mmCIF file of C-alpha atoms and ligand atoms in Angstrom:
data_model
loop_
_atom_site.group_PDB
_atom_site.id
_atom_site.type_symbol
_atom_site.label_atom_id
_atom_site.label_comp_id
_atom_site.label_asym_id
_atom_site.label_seq_id
_atom_site.Cartn_x
_atom_site.Cartn_y
_atom_site.Cartn_z
ATOM 1 C CA MET H 26 -0.103 -0.005 -0.276
ATOM 2 C CA THR H 27 2.118 2.636 -1.262
ATOM 3 C CA ASP H 28 0.114 5.543 -1.647
ATOM 4 C CA SER H 29 -1.569 5.386 1.855
ATOM 5 C CA ALA H 30 -0.639 7.376 4.278
ATOM 6 C CA SER H 31 0.435 6.804 8.142
ATOM 7 C CA SER H 32 -1.051 9.860 9.649
ATOM 8 C CA VAL H 33 -4.177 12.313 9.565
ATOM 9 C CA ASP H 34 -2.163 15.566 9.568
ATOM 10 C CA LEU H 35 -4.483 18.778 9.759
ATOM 11 C CA VAL H 36 -2.496 22.171 9.128
ATOM 12 C CA LEU H 37 -4.472 24.590 10.985
ATOM 13 C CA ASP H 38 -3.439 27.665 9.690
ATOM 14 C CA GLU H 39 -3.688 26.528 5.635
ATOM 15 C CA LEU H 40 -7.384 26.143 6.755
ATOM 16 C CA GLY H 41 -9.475 29.324 5.435
ATOM 17 C CA GLU H 42 -12.047 30.459 7.075
ATOM 18 C CA GLY H 43 -15.224 28.815 6.994
ATOM 19 C CA ASP H 44 -15.685 25.263 5.321
ATOM 20 C CA ASN H 45 -12.740 23.486 4.207
ATOM 21 C CA GLU H 46 -12.720 19.584 2.965
ATOM 22 C CA PHE H 47 -9.861 16.779 3.095
ATOM 23 C CA VAL H 48 -9.619 13.438 1.915
ATOM 24 C CA TYR H 49 -7.050 11.031 3.189
ATOM 25 C CA ALA H 50 -6.126 7.050 2.591
ATOM 26 C CA LEU H 51 -4.685 5.594 5.349
ATOM 27 C CA ASP H 52 -2.731 2.644 5.927
ATOM 28 C CA PRO H 53 -4.324 0.278 8.435
ATOM 29 C CA LYS H 54 -1.371 -0.581 9.804
ATOM 30 C CA ALA H 55 -0.296 2.944 10.911
ATOM 31 C CA LEU H 56 -3.260 2.883 12.888
ATOM 32 C CA VAL H 57 -3.006 -0.319 14.834
ATOM 33 C CA LEU H 58 -5.764 -2.033 13.576
ATOM 34 C CA GLU H 59 -5.659 -5.639 14.280
ATOM 35 C CA HIS H 60 -8.560 -8.204 14.999
ATOM 36 C CA GLU H 61 -8.668 -11.908 15.372
ATOM 37 C CA PHE H 62 -11.320 -12.281 12.662
ATOM 38 C CA PHE H 63 -10.645 -9.854 10.240
ATOM 39 C CA SER H 64 -8.237 -8.429 8.303
ATOM 40 C CA PHE H 65 -7.952 -5.068 6.846
ATOM 41 C CA SER H 66 -7.489 -5.219 3.130
ATOM 42 C CA SER H 67 -7.400 -2.146 1.373
ATOM 43 C CA PRO H 68 -6.503 1.939 2.971
ATOM 44 C CA VAL H 69 -8.865 3.420 5.378
ATOM 45 C CA ASN H 70 -10.585 6.402 3.801
ATOM 46 C CA VAL H 71 -11.131 9.554 5.594
ATOM 47 C CA GLU H 72 -12.953 12.252 4.539
ATOM 48 C CA VAL H 73 -12.518 15.296 7.037
ATOM 49 C CA GLY H 74 -14.626 18.426 6.985
ATOM 50 C CA VAL H 75 -13.629 21.394 8.874
ATOM 51 C CA ARG H 76 -15.460 24.438 9.542
ATOM 52 C CA ARG H 77 -13.317 27.185 10.666
ATOM 53 C CA SER H 78 -13.720 30.660 12.905
ATOM 54 C CA ILE H 79 -10.492 31.617 13.858
ATOM 55 C CA ASN H 80 -9.040 29.655 16.277
ATOM 56 C CA SER H 81 -12.061 27.550 16.639
ATOM 57 C CA PHE H 82 -12.180 24.140 14.392
ATOM 58 C CA SER H 83 -15.524 22.517 14.275
ATOM 59 C CA LEU H 84 -14.566 18.765 12.499
ATOM 60 C CA ARG H 85 -16.460 15.907 11.079
ATOM 61 C CA GLY H 86 -15.018 12.980 9.937
ATOM 62 C CA ASP H 87 -16.758 10.272 7.602
ATOM 63 C CA VAL H 88 -14.526 6.990 7.897
ATOM 64 C CA LYS H 89 -14.638 4.477 5.595
ATOM 65 C CA TRP H 90 -13.125 0.799 5.543
ATOM 66 C CA THR H 91 -13.058 -2.672 4.031
ATOM 67 C CA LEU H 92 -13.072 -5.781 6.468
ATOM 68 C CA THR H 93 -12.049 -9.038 4.696
ATOM 69 C CA GLY H 94 -13.175 -12.070 6.663
ATOM 70 C CA GLU H 95 -15.160 -15.404 6.886
ATOM 71 C CA CYS H 96 -18.934 -15.224 6.657
ATOM 72 C CA TYR H 97 -19.951 -16.715 9.889
ATOM 73 C CA ARG H 98 -22.286 -19.149 8.216
ATOM 74 C CA CYS H 99 -20.819 -20.663 5.112
ATOM 75 C CA LEU H 100 -17.314 -19.695 6.438
ATOM 76 C CA GLU H 101 -16.624 -18.404 2.823
ATOM 77 C CA LYS H 102 -14.093 -15.402 2.223
ATOM 78 C CA MET H 103 -15.777 -12.096 1.724
ATOM 79 C CA GLN H 104 -15.684 -8.355 2.186
ATOM 80 C CA GLU H 105 -17.921 -6.010 3.898
ATOM 81 C CA LEU H 106 -17.439 -2.222 3.741
ATOM 82 C CA GLN H 107 -17.722 -0.682 7.070
ATOM 83 C CA GLN H 108 -18.152 3.074 7.759
ATOM 84 C CA ALA H 109 -18.412 5.324 10.862
ATOM 85 C CA THR H 110 -18.138 9.065 11.312
ATOM 86 C CA PHE H 111 -16.754 11.399 14.364
ATOM 87 C CA GLU H 112 -17.147 14.601 15.510
ATOM 88 C CA LEU H 113 -14.491 17.216 17.410
ATOM 89 C CA LEU H 114 -14.356 20.665 18.472
ATOM 90 C CA LEU H 115 -11.154 22.021 18.570
ATOM 91 C CA GLN H 116 -10.138 24.944 20.119
ATOM 92 C CA ARG H 117 -6.769 26.712 19.822
ATOM 93 C CA ARG H 118 -6.315 29.119 22.713
ATOM 94 C CA GLN H 119 -4.357 29.393 26.329
ATOM 95 C CA ALA H 120 -6.920 27.098 28.897
ATOM 96 C CA SER H 121 -6.718 26.520 32.531
ATOM 97 C CA GLU H 122 -5.929 23.033 34.039
ATOM 98 C CA GLU H 123 -10.235 23.151 34.837
ATOM 99 C CA GLU H 124 -10.795 23.512 31.283
ATOM 100 C CA LEU H 125 -8.507 21.385 29.770
ATOM 101 C CA ALA H 126 -9.790 18.860 32.170
ATOM 102 C CA SER H 127 -13.215 19.248 31.602
ATOM 103 C CA ALA H 128 -12.558 19.215 27.789
ATOM 104 C CA GLU H 129 -10.691 15.862 28.130
ATOM 105 C CA GLU H 130 -13.831 14.065 29.923
ATOM 106 C CA ASP H 131 -16.295 15.423 27.518
ATOM 107 C CA GLY H 132 -14.313 13.828 24.654
ATOM 108 C CA PHE H 133 -15.702 15.946 22.114
ATOM 109 C CA ILE H 134 -13.772 19.179 22.821
ATOM 110 C CA GLU H 135 -9.951 19.511 22.410
ATOM 111 C CA ILE H 136 -7.855 22.441 23.219
ATOM 112 C CA VAL H 137 -4.841 23.090 22.066
ATOM 113 C CA ASP H 138 -1.915 25.657 22.984
ATOM 114 C CA PRO H 139 -2.008 28.790 20.920
ATOM 115 C CA GLY H 140 1.166 27.973 19.359
ATOM 116 C CA THR H 141 -0.093 24.319 17.830
ATOM 117 C CA ARG H 142 0.474 24.684 14.329
ATOM 118 C CA ARG H 143 -0.699 21.057 13.098
ATOM 119 C CA ILE H 144 -2.165 17.853 14.694
ATOM 120 C CA ASP H 145 -2.894 14.265 13.577
ATOM 121 C CA LEU H 146 -6.303 13.131 13.662
ATOM 122 C CA ALA H 147 -5.501 9.315 13.662
ATOM 123 C CA ASP H 148 -6.289 8.600 17.020
ATOM 124 C CA TYR H 149 -10.023 9.996 16.616
ATOM 125 C CA VAL H 150 -10.358 7.520 13.248
ATOM 126 C CA ARG H 151 -8.891 4.672 15.114
ATOM 127 C CA GLU H 152 -11.466 5.407 18.078
ATOM 128 C CA ALA H 153 -14.689 5.694 15.299
ATOM 129 C CA ILE H 154 -13.414 2.250 13.766
ATOM 130 C CA VAL H 155 -13.051 0.245 16.921
ATOM 131 C CA LEU H 156 -16.411 1.396 18.179
ATOM 132 C CA GLU H 157 -17.990 0.229 14.570
ATOM 133 C CA MET H 158 -16.376 -2.851 14.391
ATOM 134 C CA PRO H 159 -18.982 -5.766 14.038
ATOM 135 C CA LEU H 160 -18.854 -9.047 15.873
ATOM 136 C CA ARG H 161 -19.257 -10.923 12.271
ATOM 137 C CA ILE H 162 -19.882 -10.973 8.642
ATOM 138 C CA PRO H 163 -22.355 -10.218 7.206
ATOM 139 C CA SER H 164 -22.610 -7.797 10.308
ATOM 140 C CA GLN H 165 -26.041 -6.578 11.603
ATOM 141 C CA ALA H 166 -25.281 -2.863 10.491
ATOM 142 C CA SER H 167 -25.185 -3.595 6.817
ATOM 143 C CA ALA H 168 -27.909 -6.311 6.942
ATOM 144 C CA GLY H 169 -25.222 -7.298 3.992
ATOM 145 C CA GLU H 170 -26.248 -10.960 2.522
ATOM 146 C CA CYS H 171 -23.107 -12.922 1.774
ATOM 147 C CA PRO H 172 -22.956 -14.136 -1.795
ATOM 148 C CA HIS H 173 -22.248 -17.390 -1.259
ATOM 149 C CA CYS H 174 -24.670 -18.408 0.829
ATOM 150 C CA GLY H 175 -27.182 -15.582 0.509
ATOM 151 C CA GLN H 176 -27.610 -15.279 4.175
ATOM 152 C CA GLY H 177 -27.486 -12.275 6.456
ATOM 153 C CA GLU H 178 -30.530 -10.873 6.076
ATOM 154 C CA GLY H 179 -32.861 -10.668 8.932
ATOM 155 C CA LEU H 180 -30.074 -11.126 11.434
ATOM 156 C CA VAL H 181 -31.656 -8.596 13.922
ATOM 157 C CA GLU H 182 -35.216 -10.076 13.977
ATOM 158 C CA ARG H 183 -33.724 -13.794 14.519
ATOM 159 C CA ASP H 184 -31.729 -12.879 16.959
ATOM 160 C CA ALA H 185 -34.301 -11.499 19.033
ATOM 161 C CA GLN H 186 -36.503 -14.261 18.579
ATOM 162 C CA GLU H 187 -33.940 -16.463 20.037
ATOM 163 C CA GLN H 188 -33.833 -14.406 23.202
ATOM 164 C CA ASN H 189 -37.130 -14.888 23.655
ATOM 165 C CA ASP H 190 -36.826 -18.530 23.501
ATOM 166 C CA PRO H 191 -39.770 -19.821 25.354
ATOM 167 C CA ARG H 192 -37.827 -22.747 26.630
ATOM 168 C CA TRP H 193 -35.644 -20.183 28.404
ATOM 169 C CA ASP H 194 -38.793 -19.007 30.620
ATOM 170 C CA ALA H 195 -39.156 -21.961 32.708
ATOM 171 C CA LEU H 196 -35.366 -22.036 33.495
ATOM 172 C CA LYS H 197 -35.573 -18.486 34.652
ATOM 173 C CA LYS H 198 -38.569 -19.668 36.981
ATOM 174 C CA ILE H 199 -36.073 -22.104 38.903
ATOM 175 C CA GLU H 200 -34.986 -20.340 42.037
ATOM 176 C CA PHE H 201 -31.616 -21.166 43.701
ATOM 177 C CA SER H 202 -31.822 -21.519 47.497
HETATM 178 ZN ZN1 LIG P 21 -21.959 -17.243 3.908
#
C-alpha cells in the first residue's frame, strides 16, 4: 500500500475561514488495527470537513474501510464495507487546568496550545473504527447478504427471537436457594 499515508495531518494555519474539505487514504497498519477474525484489506478512507472560525475548528470525519473475513455461516471469504463518523470541536487557545480537564472528560472538545500548528487526527479515526467494528460478517449494521450462502438478511429479527425462546422461561423460574 504505497499510496496510503500513516497520519491524518491537519495544518491549522492553512485552513481558510469557513468550510474546508480533506480526503485521506490511510494505511491500516499505521492505525494499529488488528483483529482476531478480520483483516483490513485496503486503505482506510477518511473525509474530513472542517469549519473554521478564527481559532475554533469544528470537525466532522467520515471513515470508510473494507473488512475481509469469513462469513460466519458458510465460512467463505467475503468482504464488507464499513463506515463510521466522528466529531470534534478543536479550540486553539490558552486554557486553565480545569478547562482542559473538563474538555478531556467531554471527549468531543479538544483545546490545544495557541502555538499548535498541526494536529494528527489518527487517534480519532482509530477510535471511530474500533467502536463500529462488527462482531461478524455479514454484520447486523449493514444487513449485508453473503454472496455465497445468501444469508445475512434478517439477522436482527432472528437474534431477537432467539433471546425470547420460550424454553428459557422455564429456566428463569427456577429459584436457587
Ligand atoms: Zn455465507
